[in-house]
Each structure stands twice: as structure tokens, then as C-alpha cells.
PDB file of C-alpha atoms in Angstrom:
ATOM      1  CA  UNK A   3     -21.451  14.095  18.335  1.00  0.00           C
ATOM      2  CA  UNK A   4     -17.643  13.903  16.906  1.00  0.00           C
ATOM      3  CA  UNK A   5     -14.537  12.245  18.351  1.00  0.00           C
ATOM      4  CA  UNK A   6     -11.338  13.263  17.527  1.00  0.00           C
ATOM      5  CA  UNK A   7     -12.399  15.504  14.271  1.00  0.00           C
ATOM      6  CA  UNK A   8     -14.806  12.450  13.393  1.00  0.00           C
ATOM      7  CA  UNK A   9     -18.290  13.876  12.291  1.00  0.00           C
ATOM      8  CA  UNK A  10     -19.546  10.054  12.135  1.00  0.00           C
ATOM      9  CA  UNK A  11     -21.517  10.717   9.307  1.00  0.00           C
ATOM     10  CA  UNK A  12     -23.002   7.564   7.819  1.00  0.00           C
ATOM     11  CA  UNK A  13     -26.183   8.946   6.102  1.00  0.00           C
ATOM     12  CA  UNK A  14     -24.450  11.388   3.444  1.00  0.00           C
ATOM     13  CA  UNK A  15     -25.941  11.287   0.337  1.00  0.00           C
ATOM     14  CA  UNK A  16     -23.933   8.990  -2.035  1.00  0.00           C
ATOM     15  CA  UNK A  17     -21.949   8.325   0.703  1.00  0.00           C
ATOM     16  CA  UNK A  18     -20.698   4.116   0.337  1.00  0.00           C
ATOM     17  CA  UNK A  19     -23.011   1.843   3.182  1.00  0.00           C
ATOM     18  CA  UNK A  20     -21.400   1.539   5.936  1.00  0.00           C
ATOM     19  CA  UNK A  21     -22.860  -2.611   5.965  1.00  0.00           C
ATOM     20  CA  UNK A  22     -20.395  -2.986   3.248  1.00  0.00           C
ATOM     21  CA  UNK A  23     -17.257  -0.808   4.564  1.00  0.00           C
ATOM     22  CA  UNK A  24     -17.545  -2.956   8.224  1.00  0.00           C
ATOM     23  CA  UNK A  25     -18.259  -6.398   6.309  1.00  0.00           C
ATOM     24  CA  UNK A  26     -14.657  -5.074   4.382  1.00  0.00           C
ATOM     25  CA  UNK A  27     -12.487  -4.582   7.279  1.00  0.00           C
ATOM     26  CA  UNK A  28     -14.467  -6.863   9.616  1.00  0.00           C
ATOM     27  CA  UNK A  29     -13.096  -9.547   6.440  1.00  0.00           C
ATOM     28  CA  UNK A  30      -9.360  -8.155   6.730  1.00  0.00           C
ATOM     29  CA  UNK A  31      -9.240  -8.338  10.113  1.00  0.00           C
ATOM     30  CA  UNK A  32     -10.428 -11.691  10.266  1.00  0.00           C
ATOM     31  CA  UNK A  33      -7.241 -12.306   7.603  1.00  0.00           C
ATOM     32  CA  UNK A  34      -5.513 -10.083   9.569  1.00  0.00           C
ATOM     33  CA  UNK A  35      -5.782 -12.593  12.890  1.00  0.00           C
ATOM     34  CA  UNK A  36      -5.660 -15.567  10.535  1.00  0.00           C
ATOM     35  CA  UNK A  37      -2.010 -14.207   8.975  1.00  0.00           C
ATOM     36  CA  UNK A  38      -0.484 -13.275  12.521  1.00  0.00           C
ATOM     37  CA  UNK A  39      -1.460 -16.758  14.015  1.00  0.00           C
ATOM     38  CA  UNK A  40       0.331 -18.691  10.770  1.00  0.00           C
ATOM     39  CA  UNK A  41       2.876 -16.530  10.088  1.00  0.00           C
ATOM     40  CA  UNK A  42       4.118 -15.620  13.975  1.00  0.00           C
ATOM     41  CA  UNK A  43       3.014 -12.028  13.782  1.00  0.00           C
ATOM     42  CA  UNK A  44       5.445  -9.588  15.102  1.00  0.00           C
ATOM     43  CA  UNK A  45       7.677 -12.325  16.694  1.00  0.00           C
ATOM     44  CA  UNK A  46       8.516 -13.422  13.419  1.00  0.00           C
ATOM     45  CA  UNK A  47       9.980 -10.261  12.229  1.00  0.00           C
ATOM     46  CA  UNK A  48      14.165 -10.435  12.765  1.00  0.00           C
ATOM     47  CA  UNK A  49      15.810  -6.644  14.273  1.00  0.00           C
ATOM     48  CA  UNK A  50      16.925  -6.133  10.171  1.00  0.00           C
ATOM     49  CA  UNK A  51      13.414  -6.829   9.489  1.00  0.00           C
ATOM     50  CA  UNK A  52      12.155  -3.448  11.481  1.00  0.00           C
ATOM     51  CA  UNK A  53      15.123  -1.525  10.721  1.00  0.00           C
ATOM     52  CA  UNK A  54      14.185  -2.035   6.956  1.00  0.00           C
ATOM     53  CA  UNK A  55      10.358  -1.447   7.757  1.00  0.00           C
ATOM     54  CA  UNK A  56      11.194   1.332  10.271  1.00  0.00           C
ATOM     55  CA  UNK A  57      13.798   3.231   7.688  1.00  0.00           C
ATOM     56  CA  UNK A  58      10.893   2.540   4.903  1.00  0.00           C
ATOM     57  CA  UNK A  59       8.286   3.646   6.839  1.00  0.00           C
ATOM     58  CA  UNK A  60       9.658   6.996   7.373  1.00  0.00           C
ATOM     59  CA  UNK A  61      10.912   7.408   3.986  1.00  0.00           C
ATOM     60  CA  UNK A  62       8.031   6.843   2.407  1.00  0.00           C
ATOM     61  CA  UNK A  63       6.445   9.794   4.332  1.00  0.00           C
ATOM     62  CA  UNK A  64       9.820  12.249   3.739  1.00  0.00           C
ATOM     63  CA  UNK A  65       9.126  11.657   0.048  1.00  0.00           C
ATOM     64  CA  UNK A  66       5.482  11.345  -0.322  1.00  0.00           C
ATOM     65  CA  UNK A  67       4.996  15.305   1.770  1.00  0.00           C
ATOM     66  CA  UNK A  68       8.109  16.744   1.191  1.00  0.00           C
ATOM     67  CA  UNK A  69      10.406  15.442  -2.166  1.00  0.00           C
ATOM     68  CA  UNK A  70       7.123  14.310  -4.127  1.00  0.00           C
ATOM     69  CA  UNK A  71       5.517  17.508  -3.004  1.00  0.00           C
ATOM     70  CA  UNK A  72       8.327  19.598  -4.302  1.00  0.00           C
ATOM     71  CA  UNK A  73       8.699  17.628  -7.212  1.00  0.00           C
ATOM     72  CA  UNK A  74       4.778  17.903  -8.359  1.00  0.00           C
ATOM     73  CA  UNK A  75       5.392  21.738  -8.496  1.00  0.00           C
ATOM     74  CA  UNK A  76       7.467  21.424 -11.579  1.00  0.00           C
ATOM     75  CA  UNK A  77       4.471  19.514 -13.222  1.00  0.00           C
ATOM     76  CA  UNK A  78       1.174  19.714 -14.649  1.00  0.00           C
ATOM     77  CA  UNK A  79      -1.584  19.538 -11.945  1.00  0.00           C
ATOM     78  CA  UNK A  80      -3.368  16.053 -12.890  1.00  0.00           C
ATOM     79  CA  UNK A  81      -5.057  13.253 -11.454  1.00  0.00           C
ATOM     80  CA  UNK A  82      -3.138  11.224 -13.836  1.00  0.00           C
ATOM     81  CA  UNK A  83       0.160  11.641 -12.242  1.00  0.00           C
ATOM     82  CA  UNK A  84       0.806  11.713  -8.354  1.00  0.00           C
ATOM     83  CA  UNK A  85       5.084  11.655  -7.639  1.00  0.00           C
ATOM     84  CA  UNK A  86       4.329  11.403  -4.141  1.00  0.00           C
ATOM     85  CA  UNK A  87       1.852   8.431  -4.093  1.00  0.00           C
ATOM     86  CA  UNK A  88       4.283   7.103  -6.539  1.00  0.00           C
ATOM     87  CA  UNK A  89       7.404   7.023  -4.787  1.00  0.00           C
ATOM     88  CA  UNK A  90       5.201   5.690  -1.661  1.00  0.00           C
ATOM     89  CA  UNK A  91       4.129   2.023  -3.573  1.00  0.00           C
ATOM     90  CA  UNK A  92       7.849   1.448  -5.176  1.00  0.00           C
ATOM     91  CA  UNK A  93       9.550   2.616  -1.478  1.00  0.00           C
ATOM     92  CA  UNK A  94       7.038  -0.319   0.439  1.00  0.00           C
ATOM     93  CA  UNK A  95       7.171  -2.791  -2.486  1.00  0.00           C
ATOM     94  CA  UNK A  96      10.960  -2.653  -2.061  1.00  0.00           C
ATOM     95  CA  UNK A  97      10.396  -3.230   1.883  1.00  0.00           C
ATOM     96  CA  UNK A  98       8.260  -5.545   0.781  1.00  0.00           C
ATOM     97  CA  UNK A  99      10.781  -7.402  -1.409  1.00  0.00           C
ATOM     98  CA  UNK A 100      13.500  -7.171   1.569  1.00  0.00           C
ATOM     99  CA  UNK A 101      11.377  -8.545   4.197  1.00  0.00           C
ATOM    100  CA  UNK A 102       9.098 -10.784   2.545  1.00  0.00           C
ATOM    101  CA  UNK A 103       6.742 -12.093   5.488  1.00  0.00           C
ATOM    102  CA  UNK A 104       3.356 -11.725   6.332  1.00  0.00           C
ATOM    103  CA  UNK A 105       2.733  -7.781   8.116  1.00  0.00           C
ATOM    104  CA  UNK A 106       5.462  -6.342   6.607  1.00  0.00           C
ATOM    105  CA  UNK A 107       2.912  -3.960   4.225  1.00  0.00           C
ATOM    106  CA  UNK A 108       0.940  -3.081   7.044  1.00  0.00           C
ATOM    107  CA  UNK A 109       3.249  -2.296   9.851  1.00  0.00           C
ATOM    108  CA  UNK A 110       5.364  -0.057   7.015  1.00  0.00           C
ATOM    109  CA  UNK A 111       1.786   1.731   6.359  1.00  0.00           C
ATOM    110  CA  UNK A 112       0.921   1.996   9.952  1.00  0.00           C
ATOM    111  CA  UNK A 113       4.298   3.591  10.746  1.00  0.00           C
ATOM    112  CA  UNK A 114       4.174   6.117   7.521  1.00  0.00           C
ATOM    113  CA  UNK A 115       0.718   6.848   8.862  1.00  0.00           C
ATOM    114  CA  UNK A 116       2.044   7.758  12.310  1.00  0.00           C
ATOM    115  CA  UNK A 117       4.480  10.100  10.813  1.00  0.00           C
ATOM    116  CA  UNK A 118       2.614  11.263   8.138  1.00  0.00           C
ATOM    117  CA  UNK A 119       0.482  12.390  11.450  1.00  0.00           C
ATOM    118  CA  UNK A 120       2.662  13.501  13.088  1.00  0.00           C
ATOM    119  CA  UNK A 121       5.123  15.879  10.828  1.00  0.00           C
ATOM    120  CA  UNK A 122       1.978  16.813   8.728  1.00  0.00           C
ATOM    121  CA  UNK A 123      -1.625  16.216   9.372  1.00  0.00           C
ATOM    122  CA  UNK A 124      -1.834  16.170  12.680  1.00  0.00           C
ATOM    123  CA  UNK A 125      -4.018  13.815  15.102  1.00  0.00           C
ATOM    124  CA  UNK A 126      -7.271  14.514  13.889  1.00  0.00           C
ATOM    125  CA  UNK A 127      -9.443  11.785  12.409  1.00  0.00           C
ATOM    126  CA  UNK A 128      -7.376   9.170  14.421  1.00  0.00           C
ATOM    127  CA  UNK A 129      -8.184   5.902  14.509  1.00  0.00           C
ATOM    128  CA  UNK A 130      -9.586   5.660  10.963  1.00  0.00           C
ATOM    129  CA  UNK A 131      -6.107   6.962   8.858  1.00  0.00           C
ATOM    130  CA  UNK A 132      -4.573   3.962  10.799  1.00  0.00           C
ATOM    131  CA  UNK A 133      -7.531   1.554  10.073  1.00  0.00           C
ATOM    132  CA  UNK A 134      -7.712   3.083   6.258  1.00  0.00           C
ATOM    133  CA  UNK A 135      -3.757   2.639   4.951  1.00  0.00           C
ATOM    134  CA  UNK A 136      -2.648  -0.535   7.180  1.00  0.00           C
ATOM    135  CA  UNK A 137      -5.991  -3.084   6.090  1.00  0.00           C
ATOM    136  CA  UNK A 138      -6.317  -1.474   2.638  1.00  0.00           C
ATOM    137  CA  UNK A 139      -2.797  -0.395   1.059  1.00  0.00           C
ATOM    138  CA  UNK A 140      -0.685  -2.799   3.294  1.00  0.00           C
ATOM    139  CA  UNK A 141      -2.997  -5.746   3.867  1.00  0.00           C
ATOM    140  CA  UNK A 142      -2.849  -5.922  -0.520  1.00  0.00           C
ATOM    141  CA  UNK A 143       1.205  -6.335  -0.014  1.00  0.00           C
ATOM    142  CA  UNK A 144       0.483  -8.694   2.927  1.00  0.00           C
ATOM    143  CA  UNK A 145      -1.861 -10.976   0.804  1.00  0.00           C
ATOM    144  CA  UNK A 146       0.729 -11.116  -2.350  1.00  0.00           C
ATOM    145  CA  UNK A 147       3.347 -12.531   0.029  1.00  0.00           C
ATOM    146  CA  UNK A 148       0.897 -14.665   1.256  1.00  0.00           C
ATOM    147  CA  UNK A 149      -0.078 -15.820  -1.951  1.00  0.00           C
ATOM    148  CA  UNK A 150       3.847 -16.423  -3.125  1.00  0.00           C
ATOM    149  CA  UNK A 151       4.728 -18.100  -0.188  1.00  0.00           C
ATOM    150  CA  UNK A 152       7.385 -15.168   0.980  1.00  0.00           C
ATOM    151  CA  UNK A 153       8.627 -15.103  -2.422  1.00  0.00           C
ATOM    152  CA  UNK A 154       7.056 -11.821  -3.650  1.00  0.00           C
ATOM    153  CA  UNK A 155       8.308 -10.364  -6.618  1.00  0.00           C
ATOM    154  CA  UNK A 156      10.086 -13.514  -7.850  1.00  0.00           C
ATOM    155  CA  UNK A 157      12.611 -12.732  -4.664  1.00  0.00           C
ATOM    156  CA  UNK A 158      13.933 -16.762  -4.010  1.00  0.00           C
ATOM    157  CA  UNK A 159      13.253 -18.074  -6.860  1.00  0.00           C
ATOM    158  CA  UNK A 160      16.654 -19.612  -7.782  1.00  0.00           C
ATOM    159  CA  UNK A 161      17.401 -21.739 -10.917  1.00  0.00           C
ATOM    160  CA  UNK A 162      17.575 -25.070  -9.298  1.00  0.00           C
ATOM    161  CA  UNK A 163      14.279 -24.375  -8.294  1.00  0.00           C
ATOM    162  CA  UNK A 164      12.283 -23.869 -11.630  1.00  0.00           C
ATOM    163  CA  UNK A 165      14.876 -26.262 -13.430  1.00  0.00           C
ATOM    164  CA  UNK A 166      15.648 -23.864 -17.062  1.00  0.00           C
ATOM    165  CA  UNK A 167      19.396 -21.732 -17.702  1.00  0.00           C
ATOM    166  CA  UNK A 168      19.956 -19.086 -15.506  1.00  0.00           C
ATOM    167  CA  UNK A 169      19.388 -16.429 -17.992  1.00  0.00           C
ATOM    168  CA  UNK A 170      15.690 -18.094 -18.633  1.00  0.00           C
ATOM    169  CA  UNK A 171      15.342 -17.783 -14.490  1.00  0.00           C
ATOM    170  CA  UNK A 172      15.998 -14.128 -14.243  1.00  0.00           C
ATOM    171  CA  UNK A 173      13.652 -13.526 -17.463  1.00  0.00           C
ATOM    172  CA  UNK A 174      11.027 -15.920 -15.579  1.00  0.00           C
ATOM    173  CA  UNK A 175      11.599 -14.033 -12.684  1.00  0.00           C
ATOM    174  CA  UNK A 176      11.583 -10.655 -14.073  1.00  0.00           C
ATOM    175  CA  UNK A 177       8.403 -11.420 -15.399  1.00  0.00           C
ATOM    176  CA  UNK A 178       6.820 -12.267 -12.292  1.00  0.00           C
ATOM    177  CA  UNK A 179       8.035  -9.300 -10.565  1.00  0.00           C
ATOM    178  CA  UNK A 180       6.257  -6.993 -13.015  1.00  0.00           C
ATOM    179  CA  UNK A 181       2.932  -9.508 -12.820  1.00  0.00           C
ATOM    180  CA  UNK A 182       2.962  -9.231  -9.296  1.00  0.00           C
ATOM    181  CA  UNK A 183       3.958  -5.452  -9.047  1.00  0.00           C
ATOM    182  CA  UNK A 184       1.070  -4.613 -11.671  1.00  0.00           C
ATOM    183  CA  UNK A 185      -1.128  -6.650  -9.414  1.00  0.00           C
ATOM    184  CA  UNK A 186      -0.861  -4.938  -5.990  1.00  0.00           C
ATOM    185  CA  UNK A 187       0.201  -1.715  -8.267  1.00  0.00           C
ATOM    186  CA  UNK A 188      -4.221  -1.700  -9.549  1.00  0.00           C
ATOM    187  CA  UNK A 189      -5.175  -2.695  -6.217  1.00  0.00           C
ATOM    188  CA  UNK A 190      -3.514   0.219  -4.513  1.00  0.00           C
ATOM    189  CA  UNK A 191      -5.590   2.299  -6.984  1.00  0.00           C
ATOM    190  CA  UNK A 192      -8.375   1.337  -5.746  1.00  0.00           C
ATOM    191  CA  UNK A 193      -8.752   2.457  -2.233  1.00  0.00           C
ATOM    192  CA  UNK A 194      -8.585   6.139  -2.447  1.00  0.00           C
ATOM    193  CA  UNK A 195     -11.721   6.358  -4.842  1.00  0.00           C
ATOM    194  CA  UNK A 196     -13.272   3.901  -3.119  1.00  0.00           C
ATOM    195  CA  UNK A 197     -13.030   3.702   0.437  1.00  0.00           C
ATOM    196  CA  UNK A 198     -11.284   7.343   0.994  1.00  0.00           C
ATOM    197  CA  UNK A 199     -13.759   9.903  -1.120  1.00  0.00           C
ATOM    198  CA  UNK A 200     -16.411   7.182  -1.117  1.00  0.00           C
ATOM    199  CA  UNK A 201     -16.734   6.104   2.808  1.00  0.00           C
ATOM    200  CA  UNK A 202     -13.781   7.502   4.994  1.00  0.00           C
ATOM    201  CA  UNK A 203     -13.884  11.116   3.983  1.00  0.00           C
ATOM    202  CA  UNK A 204     -17.447  11.732   4.510  1.00  0.00           C
ATOM    203  CA  UNK A 205     -17.491   9.718   7.939  1.00  0.00           C
ATOM    204  CA  UNK A 206     -14.723  12.153   9.170  1.00  0.00           C
ATOM    205  CA  UNK A 207     -15.405  15.388   7.856  1.00  0.00           C
ATOM    206  CA  UNK A 208     -19.528  14.953   7.028  1.00  0.00           C
ATOM    207  CA  UNK A 209     -19.529  16.008   3.061  1.00  0.00           C
ATOM    208  CA  UNK A 210     -21.300  14.311   0.111  1.00  0.00           C
ATOM    209  CA  UNK A 211     -19.011  12.299  -2.182  1.00  0.00           C
ATOM    210  CA  UNK A 212     -19.181  13.068  -5.831  1.00  0.00           C
ATOM    211  CA  UNK A 213     -19.597  10.077  -7.597  1.00  0.00           C
ATOM    212  CA  UNK A 214     -18.602  11.264 -11.287  1.00  0.00           C
ATOM    213  CA  UNK A 215     -16.049  12.739  -9.456  1.00  0.00           C
ATOM    214  CA  UNK A 216     -14.823   9.090  -7.995  1.00  0.00           C
ATOM    215  CA  UNK A 217     -15.385   7.099 -10.883  1.00  0.00           C
ATOM    216  CA  UNK A 218     -13.162   9.761 -12.886  1.00  0.00           C
ATOM    217  CA  UNK A 219     -10.224   9.113 -10.552  1.00  0.00           C
ATOM    218  CA  UNK A 220     -10.161   5.505 -10.635  1.00  0.00           C
ATOM    219  CA  UNK A 221      -9.722   5.750 -14.064  1.00  0.00           C
ATOM    220  CA  UNK A 222      -6.827   8.150 -13.946  1.00  0.00           C
ATOM    221  CA  UNK A 223      -5.297   6.276 -11.136  1.00  0.00           C
ATOM    222  CA  UNK A 224      -5.247   2.909 -12.278  1.00  0.00           C
ATOM    223  CA  UNK A 225      -2.644   2.788 -15.536  1.00  0.00           C
ATOM    224  CA  UNK A 226      -0.113   5.093 -13.405  1.00  0.00           C
ATOM    225  CA  UNK A 227      -0.163   2.919 -10.274  1.00  0.00           C
ATOM    226  CA  UNK A 228      -0.069  -0.456 -12.481  1.00  0.00           C
ATOM    227  CA  UNK A 229       3.077   1.291 -14.207  1.00  0.00           C
ATOM    228  CA  UNK A 230       4.659   2.127 -10.466  1.00  0.00           C
ATOM    229  CA  UNK A 231       3.495  -1.148  -9.731  1.00  0.00           C
ATOM    230  CA  UNK A 232       5.473  -2.549 -12.452  1.00  0.00           C
ATOM    231  CA  UNK A 233       8.567  -0.814 -11.733  1.00  0.00           C
ATOM    232  CA  UNK A 234       8.630  -1.372  -7.879  1.00  0.00           C
ATOM    233  CA  UNK A 235       7.889  -5.004  -8.515  1.00  0.00           C
ATOM    234  CA  UNK A 236      10.857  -5.218 -10.560  1.00  0.00           C
ATOM    235  CA  UNK A 237      13.016  -2.563  -8.760  1.00  0.00           C
ATOM    236  CA  UNK A 238      12.669  -4.607  -5.104  1.00  0.00           C
ATOM    237  CA  UNK A 239      13.768  -7.816  -6.915  1.00  0.00           C
ATOM    238  CA  UNK A 240      17.169  -6.178  -8.044  1.00  0.00           C
ATOM    239  CA  UNK A 241      17.341  -4.474  -5.483  1.00  0.00           C
ATOM    240  CA  UNK A 242      16.832  -7.843  -2.734  1.00  0.00           C
ATOM    241  CA  UNK A 243      19.025  -9.686  -5.020  1.00  0.00           C
ATOM    242  CA  UNK A 244      21.606  -6.817  -4.898  1.00  0.00           C
ATOM    243  CA  UNK A 245      21.786  -7.053  -0.671  1.00  0.00           C
ATOM    244  CA  UNK A 246      22.259 -11.160  -1.043  1.00  0.00           C
ATOM    245  CA  UNK A 247      18.199 -12.310  -1.153  1.00  0.00           C
TER     246      UNK A 247
END
């Protein structure tokens, strides 16, 4: 018995135990409620914030499925290179740098997922993909915003705050942008091989995961995602500066 194309398979050989997945997402939801209560939830976003989020979510979808897909036709087919995914990562990082409020990552990924279903996938398998995208990729960005107290990628630091000459301050914020971007980029390499290939794919489509392939993809994704995370963090810093933040 299934629902909206979801087979509901939890006993496929090699599939991540459903208890582990439910435990992760229960903790993730608890964090979301904590963030919403402490930082104001959707009420904290201004109209301009929502414009950035909406445009970012839409452009991430267009890039991944149209622009990135077109560019990818001219490149070798390899898991080490993912133009579409890397573009989405950089776009979401830039939106996070412009808004810098907890919830921006999850909301941007929710809009991305909705538009992806509307124009590319169809809505079969939902709400699994909304949950998966928002509470992995989106939540990782929001946790970095919380950890940095709204100064993700070094945005918001000034020479006075660090009590150093301006040039030194810029170098310091560049290092922060690269470091934080690399950390979140590394985290972005985890959900697809572990959560999707290890559980959500088998759960929805009822197939046994291949853990050799999962481990290979995890190793293949990490280097590129870390590098793109560094680039995305630095780009977000300079774009935020360019618009006066």
C-alpha cells in the first residue's frame, strides 16, 4: 500500500534503519521549533528578505535543471563534477548571506523543491522531498547562521569589531567566509548519498541501496562540494558588501 507514489518500504536489504532517520528528523524538527521560537520564525523576515528568498529559490531551480543541465552536456559524465548542484549551492549561500536570518536556508530549499516539482519532477513522492531538502541542506545553512549569530561568511564584521586595520579585517573575513563555506559545503555532500540513496530512495521506490555506490559517491562529492562551498562563501561575502551589508 502506498501514498502519492511512496511505497513506504522500510525493510529493504541495506536500507538505513527507519528509527535512525526518524531520530535525525525528530531532532531537526526540534531545532526548527527552537529557532522559530527564539528568532521569530517567518515574522522575522522583511519583504526584501522574502524577495531574495523567492528569487534565490527560483533561480536555484532554473540553474540546476536547465542552465546547469545544459552546461553539463559538454562535460564528462562523472559524479565528481555536478554543475547543477554546485550552482544551487552557491545560489543558496548567496541568499543566506543577503538575509542572514535563521530559517532562510529551509525556506529557500522549500521554494526550490516546490518549483522543482512544479516544473520538473511532478509532486509524486511528496511530502518526503520537502522534508528531505529543507531539513538537511536548508537546516545546515541555518545552523551556521545561528552559530555565527547572524554573521555567516564573515558578513557583518567590521574593523572596529575586530580592532584591526581595514586590510587585516578584510583578510580575516575572507578566511571566515572560506572556512564557513567549506564546512557547510562538506555538510551538503552528505544528504544525497546517505539520506536519499540510503533511505528516502528505497523508502519511496522500494529498492535495495548499494552501499558500495553510496560510499563512492560520498567520497566523490566531498572535494567538489567543499571547494564550491568556499567559493560560495566568499562570493556571498562580497555580494553582501556590494549591496551595502
